[in-house]
Every structure is written in C-alpha cells, then in structure tokens.
Short mmCIF file of C-alpha atoms and ligand atoms in Angstrom, two decimals:
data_model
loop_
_atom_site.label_atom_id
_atom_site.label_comp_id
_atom_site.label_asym_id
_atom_site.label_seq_id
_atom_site.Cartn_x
_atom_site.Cartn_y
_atom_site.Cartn_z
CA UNK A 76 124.05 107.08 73.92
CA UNK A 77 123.82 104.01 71.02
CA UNK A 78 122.22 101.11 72.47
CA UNK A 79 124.59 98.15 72.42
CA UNK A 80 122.72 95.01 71.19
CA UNK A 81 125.63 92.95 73.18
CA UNK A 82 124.68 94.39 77.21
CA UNK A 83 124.33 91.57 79.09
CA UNK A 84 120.20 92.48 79.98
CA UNK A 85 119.88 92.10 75.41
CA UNK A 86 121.17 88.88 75.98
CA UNK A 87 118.81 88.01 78.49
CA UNK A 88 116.04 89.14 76.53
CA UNK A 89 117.68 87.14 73.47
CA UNK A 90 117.24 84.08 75.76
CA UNK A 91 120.89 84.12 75.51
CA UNK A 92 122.07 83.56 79.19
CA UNK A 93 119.65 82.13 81.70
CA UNK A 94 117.93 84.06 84.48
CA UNK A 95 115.59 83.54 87.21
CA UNK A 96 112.14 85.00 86.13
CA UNK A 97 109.62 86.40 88.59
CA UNK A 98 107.10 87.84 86.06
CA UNK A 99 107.07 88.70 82.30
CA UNK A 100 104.56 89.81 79.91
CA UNK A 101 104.34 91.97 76.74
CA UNK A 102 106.21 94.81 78.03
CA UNK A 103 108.51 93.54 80.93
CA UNK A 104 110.79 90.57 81.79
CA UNK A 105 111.61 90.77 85.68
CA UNK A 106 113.99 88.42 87.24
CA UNK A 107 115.87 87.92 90.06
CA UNK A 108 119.24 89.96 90.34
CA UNK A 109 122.82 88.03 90.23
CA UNK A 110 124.20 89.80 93.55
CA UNK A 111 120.96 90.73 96.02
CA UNK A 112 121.07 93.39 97.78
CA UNK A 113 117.98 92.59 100.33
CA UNK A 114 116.15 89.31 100.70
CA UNK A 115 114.43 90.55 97.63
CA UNK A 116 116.08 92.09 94.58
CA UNK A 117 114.89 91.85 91.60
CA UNK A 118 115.02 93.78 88.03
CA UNK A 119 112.27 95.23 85.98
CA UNK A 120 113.62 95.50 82.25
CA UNK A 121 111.17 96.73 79.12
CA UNK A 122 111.65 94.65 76.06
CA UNK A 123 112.88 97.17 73.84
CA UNK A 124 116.31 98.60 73.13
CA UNK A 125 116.27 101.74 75.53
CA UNK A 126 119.43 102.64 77.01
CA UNK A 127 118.53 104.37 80.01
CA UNK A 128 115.58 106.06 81.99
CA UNK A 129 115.83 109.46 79.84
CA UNK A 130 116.08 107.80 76.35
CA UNK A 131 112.99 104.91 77.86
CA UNK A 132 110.96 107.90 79.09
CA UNK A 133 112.08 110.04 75.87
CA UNK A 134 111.63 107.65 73.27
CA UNK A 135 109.36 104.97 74.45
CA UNK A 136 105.68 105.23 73.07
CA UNK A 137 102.59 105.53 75.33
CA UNK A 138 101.86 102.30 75.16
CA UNK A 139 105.51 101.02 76.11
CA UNK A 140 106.02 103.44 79.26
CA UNK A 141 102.25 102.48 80.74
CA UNK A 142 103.33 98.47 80.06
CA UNK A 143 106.42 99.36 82.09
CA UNK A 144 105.29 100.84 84.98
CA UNK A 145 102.61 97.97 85.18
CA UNK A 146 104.69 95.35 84.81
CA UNK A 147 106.78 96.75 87.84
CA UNK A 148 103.60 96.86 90.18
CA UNK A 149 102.87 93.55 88.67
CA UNK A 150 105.74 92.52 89.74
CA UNK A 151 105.76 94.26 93.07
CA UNK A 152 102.83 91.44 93.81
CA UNK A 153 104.46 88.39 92.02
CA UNK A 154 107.57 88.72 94.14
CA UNK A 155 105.19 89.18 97.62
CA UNK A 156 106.82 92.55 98.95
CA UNK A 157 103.31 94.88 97.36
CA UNK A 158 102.02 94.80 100.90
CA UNK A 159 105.39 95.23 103.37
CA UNK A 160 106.80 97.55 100.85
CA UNK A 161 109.80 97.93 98.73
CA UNK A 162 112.27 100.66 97.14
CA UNK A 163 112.54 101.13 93.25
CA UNK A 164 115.89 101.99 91.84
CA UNK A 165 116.86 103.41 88.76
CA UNK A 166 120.50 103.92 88.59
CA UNK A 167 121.12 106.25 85.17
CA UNK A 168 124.39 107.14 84.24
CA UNK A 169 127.78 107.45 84.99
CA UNK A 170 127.19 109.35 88.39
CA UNK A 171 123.76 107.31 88.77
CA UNK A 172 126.47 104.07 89.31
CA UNK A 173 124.45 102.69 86.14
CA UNK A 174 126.16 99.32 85.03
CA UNK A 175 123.89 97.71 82.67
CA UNK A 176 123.21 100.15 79.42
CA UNK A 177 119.89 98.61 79.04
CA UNK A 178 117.31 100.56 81.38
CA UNK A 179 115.72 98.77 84.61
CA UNK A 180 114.40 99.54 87.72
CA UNK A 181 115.61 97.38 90.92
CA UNK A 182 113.08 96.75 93.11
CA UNK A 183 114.46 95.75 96.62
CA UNK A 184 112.50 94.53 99.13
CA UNK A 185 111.33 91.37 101.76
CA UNK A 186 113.21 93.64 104.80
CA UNK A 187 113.50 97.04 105.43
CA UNK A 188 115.58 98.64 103.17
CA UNK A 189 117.60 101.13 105.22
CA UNK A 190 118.82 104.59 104.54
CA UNK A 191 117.91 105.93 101.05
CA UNK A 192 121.64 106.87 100.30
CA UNK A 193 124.48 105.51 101.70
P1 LIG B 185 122.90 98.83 87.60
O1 LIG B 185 124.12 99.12 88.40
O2 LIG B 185 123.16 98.88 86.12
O3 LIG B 185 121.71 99.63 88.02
O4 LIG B 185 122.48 97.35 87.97
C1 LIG B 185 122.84 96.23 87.24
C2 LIG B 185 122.47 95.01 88.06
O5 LIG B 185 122.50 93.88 87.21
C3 LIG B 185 123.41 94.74 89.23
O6 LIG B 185 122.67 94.77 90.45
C4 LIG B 185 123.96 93.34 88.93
O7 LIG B 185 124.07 92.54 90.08
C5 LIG B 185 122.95 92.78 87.95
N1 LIG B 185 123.50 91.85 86.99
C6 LIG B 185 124.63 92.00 86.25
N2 LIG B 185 124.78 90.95 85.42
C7 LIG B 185 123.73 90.13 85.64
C8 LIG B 185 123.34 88.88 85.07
O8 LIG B 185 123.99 88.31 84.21
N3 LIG B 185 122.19 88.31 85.56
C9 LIG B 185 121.43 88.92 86.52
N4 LIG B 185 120.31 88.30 86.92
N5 LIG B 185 121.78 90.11 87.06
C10 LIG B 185 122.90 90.69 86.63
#
C-alpha cells in the first residue's frame, strides 16, 4: 500500500489539526483518541510515513521500531494506566477494521477492558 501524505494522523504530525498530546518524543507522538473507547484511549503513532504494522515492522530501521515500542511504554506511564494495566491495539487492514492508513497502536486502559474480541 502507498502511504497517503493526506491521512488524517500526517496531518496531525504536520501540526495540521489539533490533538490532545499525552507524550511525544523523537520517535512517537501519542495523544488522546477523538471517540474513547475506555476511560483511557489513547494512540501511539511513529513519526514516519508507515502505512501499517507490516510495512512499520518491514521497513522501519532498528532504531525507529526500538523508539516505537518505547515511546508506547513511555506512554503507558505518562497516561497513569502502567501499573492497573491496559490493552494495546493494532488494527491492520481491511479485516483488522484499520481506519487510519498511518500505523498506531491504541492503548486502552483506566478500567478493565473486557473481552478481547467482541
Ligand atoms: P483504527 O480504526 O484506524 O485503528 O483507529 C483510528 C482511530 O483514530 C479511531 O479510534 C478514531 O476514533 C481515531 N481518530 C480518527 N480521527 C481522529 C482525529 O482527527 N483525532 C483523533 N485524536 N483521533 C482520531
């Protein structure tokens, strides 16, 4: 798949439309998403153009994936749920129910989540 420069999580990056950031650094922006799913719900995005969690884990360098991943548990801490717990998403796909063609993890948290699949 081409990455599309115009998905909405580009145009966050871009600065373009406003978010709600938890954490960020070199690697990650993580804000809060639009429609929560559980007290806490926020998204985990890598700063550069990958569309999904194949081409990210594909294509990515070693540096890029490691930043990823520690920007998520960074984030797990920033957003307070580290301790209680919290379920990480990545929806991929059409049959994953992916929406955004700019991979991210959800992290949900801040009650329990429930059933893994519903
Ligand atoms: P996906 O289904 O691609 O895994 O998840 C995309 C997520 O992005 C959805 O949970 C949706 O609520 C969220 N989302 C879509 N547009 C925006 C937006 O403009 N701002 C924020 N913060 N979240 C968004």
């Amino acid at each position: 798949m081409i990455y599309d420069n115009g998905n909405i999580f580009a145009q966050i990056l871009r600065g373009e439309i406003p978010n709600e950031t938890v954490y960020e650094d070199e690697h990650v922006l993580a804000f809060r998403d639009l429609s929560p799913a559980r007290p806490v719900h926020v998204l985990v995005i890598p700063r550069g153009a990958f569309t999904d969690a194949s081409d990210f884990a594909t294509n990515a360098t070693e540096s890029e994936i490691a930043g990823f991943w520690k920007g998520v548990a960074a984030t797990a801490i920033a957003v307070d749920v580290r301790n209680s717990g919290y379920r990480l998403i990545a929806n991929t796909g059409a049959n994953g129910g992916q929406e955004v063609p700019h991979f991210h993890v959800h992290i949900l948290g801040g009650a329990t989540v429930g059933p893994m699949v519903s």
